[in-house]
mmCIF file of C-alpha atoms and ligand atoms in Angstrom:
data_model
loop_
_atom_site.group_PDB
_atom_site.id
_atom_site.type_symbol
_atom_site.label_atom_id
_atom_site.label_comp_id
_atom_site.label_asym_id
_atom_site.label_seq_id
_atom_site.Cartn_x
_atom_site.Cartn_y
_atom_site.Cartn_z
ATOM 1 C CA MET Z 350 38.611 -22.115 2.906
ATOM 2 C CA LEU Z 351 38.168 -19.664 5.706
ATOM 3 C CA SER Z 352 39.166 -16.168 4.974
ATOM 4 C CA SER Z 353 41.634 -14.317 7.313
ATOM 5 C CA ASP Z 354 38.633 -12.319 8.721
ATOM 6 C CA ASP Z 355 36.918 -15.609 9.500
ATOM 7 C CA LEU Z 356 39.983 -16.951 11.290
ATOM 8 C CA ASP Z 357 40.183 -13.617 13.274
ATOM 9 C CA LEU Z 358 36.591 -13.986 14.379
ATOM 10 C CA LEU Z 359 37.032 -17.570 15.388
ATOM 11 C CA VAL Z 360 39.973 -16.548 17.646
ATOM 12 C CA THR Z 361 38.743 -13.278 19.065
ATOM 13 C CA ARG Z 362 35.034 -13.967 19.261
ATOM 14 C CA GLY Z 363 35.141 -17.639 19.789
ATOM 15 C CA PHE Z 364 32.886 -18.600 16.798
ATOM 16 C CA VAL Z 365 32.317 -17.981 13.082
ATOM 17 C CA VAL Z 366 29.503 -18.726 10.711
ATOM 18 C CA VAL Z 367 30.298 -19.249 7.116
ATOM 19 C CA GLU Z 368 28.325 -19.933 3.952
ATOM 20 C CA GLY Z 369 29.945 -21.436 0.911
ATOM 21 C CA LEU Z 370 32.637 -23.546 2.777
ATOM 22 C CA LEU Z 371 31.246 -26.569 1.078
ATOM 23 C CA PRO Z 372 30.228 -26.594 -2.656
ATOM 24 C CA ASP Z 373 26.588 -27.146 -3.495
ATOM 25 C CA TYR Z 374 27.251 -30.541 -5.249
ATOM 26 C CA LEU Z 375 28.900 -31.853 -2.218
ATOM 27 C CA LEU Z 376 26.232 -30.553 0.076
ATOM 28 C CA THR Z 377 23.490 -32.230 -2.158
ATOM 29 C CA ALA Z 378 25.467 -35.498 -1.886
ATOM 30 C CA LEU Z 379 25.814 -35.326 1.830
ATOM 31 C CA VAL Z 380 22.039 -34.679 2.297
ATOM 32 C CA ALA Z 381 21.402 -37.743 0.040
ATOM 33 C CA ASP Z 382 23.887 -39.906 1.969
ATOM 34 C CA CYS Z 383 22.359 -38.977 5.313
ATOM 35 C CA GLN Z 384 18.907 -39.519 4.134
ATOM 36 C CA ALA Z 385 19.893 -42.985 2.698
ATOM 37 C CA LEU Z 386 21.562 -44.000 5.998
ATOM 38 C CA ASP Z 387 18.427 -42.935 7.754
ATOM 39 C CA ALA Z 388 16.224 -44.938 5.400
ATOM 40 C CA ASP Z 389 18.538 -47.981 6.188
ATOM 41 C CA ASP Z 390 18.053 -47.356 9.869
ATOM 42 C CA ALA Z 391 21.759 -46.818 10.205
ATOM 43 C CA LEU Z 392 21.624 -43.875 12.710
ATOM 44 C CA ARG Z 393 21.623 -44.679 16.475
ATOM 45 C CA PRO Z 394 20.496 -42.531 19.395
ATOM 46 C CA ALA Z 395 23.323 -40.487 20.656
ATOM 47 C CA ALA Z 396 24.759 -40.565 24.199
ATOM 48 C CA VAL Z 397 26.128 -37.819 26.404
ATOM 49 C CA GLY Z 398 29.272 -38.025 28.502
ATOM 50 C CA ARG Z 399 32.169 -40.413 28.446
ATOM 51 C CA GLY Z 400 33.264 -43.584 30.314
ATOM 52 C CA GLU Z 401 31.179 -44.356 33.344
ATOM 53 C CA GLY Z 402 29.218 -41.071 32.978
ATOM 54 C CA ARG Z 403 28.026 -42.057 29.546
ATOM 55 C CA THR Z 404 24.228 -42.152 29.288
ATOM 56 C CA ARG Z 405 21.453 -41.914 26.747
ATOM 57 C CA ASP Z 406 18.627 -39.557 27.684
ATOM 58 C CA ALA Z 407 16.522 -38.145 24.896
ATOM 59 C CA SER Z 408 15.371 -35.292 27.217
ATOM 60 C CA LEU Z 409 19.041 -34.083 27.292
ATOM 61 C CA ARG Z 410 20.045 -34.993 23.751
ATOM 62 C CA GLY Z 411 17.490 -36.289 21.180
ATOM 63 C CA ASP Z 412 19.483 -36.791 18.052
ATOM 64 C CA ALA Z 413 20.476 -40.070 16.294
ATOM 65 C CA ILE Z 414 23.915 -40.187 14.789
ATOM 66 C CA ARG Z 415 26.250 -42.075 12.490
ATOM 67 C CA TRP Z 416 30.071 -41.393 12.389
ATOM 68 C CA ILE Z 417 31.409 -40.550 9.016
ATOM 69 C CA ASP Z 418 34.228 -42.881 7.735
ATOM 70 C CA PRO Z 419 35.541 -43.081 4.204
ATOM 71 C CA HIS Z 420 33.828 -45.738 2.181
ATOM 72 C CA PRO Z 421 34.874 -46.925 -1.354
ATOM 73 C CA GLU Z 422 31.238 -46.974 -2.604
ATOM 74 C CA VAL Z 423 30.236 -43.685 -1.090
ATOM 75 C CA PRO Z 424 32.940 -41.135 -2.275
ATOM 76 C CA VAL Z 425 31.092 -38.190 -0.713
ATOM 77 C CA ARG Z 426 32.256 -39.227 2.762
ATOM 78 C CA GLY Z 427 35.868 -39.298 1.742
ATOM 79 C CA GLU Z 428 35.665 -36.049 -0.069
ATOM 80 C CA PHE Z 429 34.031 -34.424 2.798
ATOM 81 C CA LEU Z 430 36.722 -35.668 5.250
ATOM 82 C CA ALA Z 431 39.490 -34.644 2.806
ATOM 83 C CA ARG Z 432 38.111 -31.048 2.639
ATOM 84 C CA LEU Z 433 37.831 -30.813 6.443
ATOM 85 C CA ASP Z 434 41.347 -32.167 6.737
ATOM 86 C CA ALA Z 435 42.560 -29.497 4.411
ATOM 87 C CA LEU Z 436 40.896 -27.057 6.663
ATOM 88 C CA ARG Z 437 42.602 -28.644 9.731
ATOM 89 C CA ILE Z 438 45.982 -28.090 8.153
ATOM 90 C CA GLU Z 439 44.947 -24.411 7.274
ATOM 91 C CA LEU Z 440 43.863 -23.893 10.934
ATOM 92 C CA ASN Z 441 47.196 -25.254 12.156
ATOM 93 C CA ARG Z 442 49.167 -23.110 9.665
ATOM 94 C CA GLN Z 443 47.348 -19.911 10.508
ATOM 95 C CA LEU Z 444 46.566 -20.282 14.179
ATOM 96 C CA MET Z 445 49.179 -23.009 15.273
ATOM 97 C CA LEU Z 446 46.557 -25.032 17.099
ATOM 98 C CA GLY Z 447 48.314 -28.430 16.639
ATOM 99 C CA LEU Z 448 45.320 -30.124 15.509
ATOM 100 C CA ASP Z 449 46.062 -33.729 14.635
ATOM 101 C CA HIS Z 450 42.630 -35.281 13.602
ATOM 102 C CA PHE Z 451 39.144 -34.396 12.484
ATOM 103 C CA GLU Z 452 36.151 -36.440 13.372
ATOM 104 C CA ALA Z 453 32.454 -36.046 12.369
ATOM 105 C CA HIS Z 454 29.099 -37.597 12.527
ATOM 106 C CA TYR Z 455 25.726 -37.165 10.791
ATOM 107 C CA ALA Z 456 22.956 -36.271 13.102
ATOM 108 C CA ILE Z 457 19.234 -36.180 12.759
ATOM 109 C CA TYR Z 458 16.987 -34.518 15.397
ATOM 110 C CA PRO Z 459 13.353 -35.685 15.020
ATOM 111 C CA PRO Z 460 10.592 -33.112 15.734
ATOM 112 C CA GLY Z 461 10.618 -32.369 19.446
ATOM 113 C CA ALA Z 462 14.255 -33.098 19.965
ATOM 114 C CA GLY Z 463 17.099 -30.796 20.958
ATOM 115 C CA TYR Z 464 20.338 -30.881 22.880
ATOM 116 C CA VAL Z 465 20.643 -29.077 26.202
ATOM 117 C CA ARG Z 466 23.146 -26.364 27.002
ATOM 118 C CA HIS Z 467 26.691 -27.944 27.153
ATOM 119 C CA VAL Z 468 30.330 -27.530 26.055
ATOM 120 C CA ASP Z 469 31.955 -30.049 23.648
ATOM 121 C CA ARG Z 470 35.182 -30.648 25.504
ATOM 122 C CA PHE Z 471 34.992 -33.527 28.007
ATOM 123 C CA ARG Z 472 36.012 -33.003 31.635
ATOM 124 C CA ASP Z 473 38.625 -35.781 31.301
ATOM 125 C CA ASP Z 474 39.740 -35.225 27.692
ATOM 126 C CA ASP Z 475 40.975 -31.899 26.280
ATOM 127 C CA ALA Z 476 41.443 -33.157 22.813
ATOM 128 C CA ARG Z 477 38.481 -31.320 21.149
ATOM 129 C CA THR Z 478 39.624 -27.947 20.222
ATOM 130 C CA VAL Z 479 37.504 -26.551 17.440
ATOM 131 C CA SER Z 480 33.834 -27.637 17.037
ATOM 132 C CA PHE Z 481 32.265 -27.794 13.507
ATOM 133 C CA ALA Z 482 28.743 -28.002 12.257
ATOM 134 C CA ALA Z 483 27.363 -28.148 8.758
ATOM 135 C CA TYR Z 484 23.625 -27.962 8.154
ATOM 136 C CA LEU Z 485 21.803 -30.042 5.668
ATOM 137 C CA ASN Z 486 18.208 -28.650 5.698
ATOM 138 C CA PRO Z 487 16.897 -27.019 2.481
ATOM 139 C CA ASP Z 488 14.043 -24.497 2.921
ATOM 140 C CA TRP Z 489 14.501 -24.021 6.642
ATOM 141 C CA SER Z 490 12.730 -21.155 8.280
ATOM 142 C CA GLU Z 491 13.324 -19.630 11.667
ATOM 143 C CA ASP Z 492 9.850 -20.894 12.631
ATOM 144 C CA ASP Z 493 11.059 -24.453 12.207
ATOM 145 C CA GLY Z 494 13.192 -24.142 15.374
ATOM 146 C CA GLY Z 495 16.315 -26.238 15.802
ATOM 147 C CA ALA Z 496 18.644 -23.183 15.979
ATOM 148 C CA LEU Z 497 22.075 -23.618 17.416
ATOM 149 C CA ARG Z 498 22.158 -21.169 20.289
ATOM 150 C CA LEU Z 499 25.619 -20.004 21.414
ATOM 151 C CA TYR Z 500 25.938 -18.419 24.862
ATOM 152 C CA LEU Z 501 28.527 -15.689 24.672
ATOM 153 C CA PRO Z 502 29.682 -13.025 27.103
ATOM 154 C CA GLY Z 503 27.738 -10.426 25.148
ATOM 155 C CA GLY Z 504 24.479 -12.511 24.951
ATOM 156 C CA GLU Z 505 23.060 -15.232 22.863
ATOM 157 C CA VAL Z 506 23.536 -15.901 19.158
ATOM 158 C CA ASP Z 507 21.226 -18.184 17.234
ATOM 159 C CA ILE Z 508 22.345 -19.935 14.046
ATOM 160 C CA VAL Z 509 19.579 -21.188 11.689
ATOM 161 C CA PRO Z 510 20.469 -24.736 10.507
ATOM 162 C CA ARG Z 511 19.860 -24.001 6.855
ATOM 163 C CA LEU Z 512 21.565 -25.952 4.069
ATOM 164 C CA GLY Z 513 25.064 -24.664 3.400
ATOM 165 C CA THR Z 514 25.485 -22.736 6.544
ATOM 166 C CA CYS Z 515 28.564 -23.934 8.521
ATOM 167 C CA ALA Z 516 29.633 -22.857 12.033
ATOM 168 C CA LEU Z 517 32.994 -23.261 13.831
ATOM 169 C CA PHE Z 518 33.544 -22.501 17.507
ATOM 170 C CA LEU Z 519 36.021 -23.138 20.374
ATOM 171 C CA SER Z 520 35.169 -26.490 21.871
ATOM 172 C CA ALA Z 521 36.588 -25.646 25.444
ATOM 173 C CA SER Z 522 34.813 -22.373 26.082
ATOM 174 C CA ILE Z 523 31.643 -21.824 23.953
ATOM 175 C CA GLU Z 524 28.448 -23.109 25.690
ATOM 176 C CA HIS Z 525 25.787 -23.964 23.253
ATOM 177 C CA GLU Z 526 22.374 -25.654 22.902
ATOM 178 C CA VAL Z 527 20.233 -27.070 19.990
ATOM 179 C CA LEU Z 528 16.817 -25.593 20.463
ATOM 180 C CA THR Z 529 13.792 -27.863 20.033
ATOM 181 C CA THR Z 530 13.228 -28.583 16.374
ATOM 182 C CA GLN Z 531 9.724 -28.604 14.761
ATOM 183 C CA ARG Z 532 10.823 -30.559 11.669
ATOM 184 C CA PRO Z 533 13.423 -33.456 11.195
ATOM 185 C CA ARG Z 534 16.743 -31.517 11.379
ATOM 186 C CA MET Z 535 19.850 -32.924 9.565
ATOM 187 C CA SER Z 536 23.447 -31.791 10.213
ATOM 188 C CA ILE Z 537 27.095 -32.866 10.492
ATOM 189 C CA ALA Z 538 28.788 -32.328 13.789
ATOM 190 C CA GLY Z 539 32.524 -32.476 13.914
ATOM 191 C CA TRP Z 540 35.560 -31.739 16.007
ATOM 192 C CA PHE Z 541 39.139 -30.779 15.181
ATOM 193 C CA ARG Z 542 41.207 -32.546 17.807
ATOM 194 C CA ARG Z 543 44.735 -32.131 19.096
ATOM 195 C CA ARG Z 544 46.785 -34.686 20.869
ATOM 196 C CA PRO Z 545 45.500 -34.868 24.454
ATOM 197 C CA LEU Z 546 47.615 -32.854 26.924
ATOM 198 C CA LEU Z 547 46.798 -34.888 29.926
ATOM 199 C CA PRO Z 548 49.523 -34.982 32.530
ATOM 200 C CA LEU Z 549 51.648 -38.238 32.603
ATOM 201 C CA LYS Z 550 50.789 -40.502 35.346
ATOM 202 C CA VAL Z 551 53.756 -40.937 37.707
ATOM 203 C CA VAL Z 552 54.129 -44.661 38.638
ATOM 204 C CA PRO Z 553 55.112 -44.880 42.270
ATOM 205 C CA GLY Z 554 58.138 -46.969 43.361
HETATM 206 O O1 AKG X 1545 24.006 -29.396 15.456
HETATM 207 C C1 AKG X 1545 24.307 -28.499 16.058
HETATM 208 O O2 AKG X 1545 23.995 -27.335 15.860
HETATM 209 C C2 AKG X 1545 25.266 -28.669 17.298
HETATM 210 C C3 AKG X 1545 25.233 -30.153 17.815
HETATM 211 C C4 AKG X 1545 26.116 -30.222 19.002
HETATM 212 O O3 AKG X 1545 26.217 -29.342 19.822
HETATM 213 C C5 AKG X 1545 26.864 -31.485 19.332
HETATM 214 O O4 AKG X 1545 26.697 -32.504 18.638
HETATM 215 O O5 AKG X 1545 27.628 -31.413 20.313
HETATM 216 FE FE1 FE2 X 1546 27.875 -29.575 21.083
#
């Protein structure tokens, strides 16, 4: 769980980096699951945008992804989602964010891939409220690239995607980028969502 200092940082600074949010045995199982899915060719090139603006362009975003859903034969997925759901409830209790759902996918960025600077909230959908990343790369060094770069009012912050590091940041306001990776980079990207606050459409007549 997040400490009250972590929660304060998320609100006041817009992001927080935490170690130890997920226990080692779970991280190990997530790494193995992601690797097994990759070996089965179960990840697909990711798209950017939504609706008619949805495109695939590896020069913008080079990862391959697989959404994480509970599976009776792969308990690690359900356990991961249950933990993040407990965190969702904690975020609601402490920060009253009204989050109603958590969604996440595995991602693998091959060498040479990255994800250009962007925000996670879509222009036509304000449901994504808090973004989450968990990194699954043992023995990662800064020279391997692939850092998550956050663009903040006070400057840039780079987060090294090392096994066990997790980051949370505000989906609507924090611009970020995945710097080009030199080695295959494994992660989970997720979003705590709230019910969309789109205006109701008035039907004429
Ligand atoms: O993996 C990361 O560090 C962030 C990925 C990201 O920005 C995204 O999937 O929207
Ligand atoms: Fe993102």
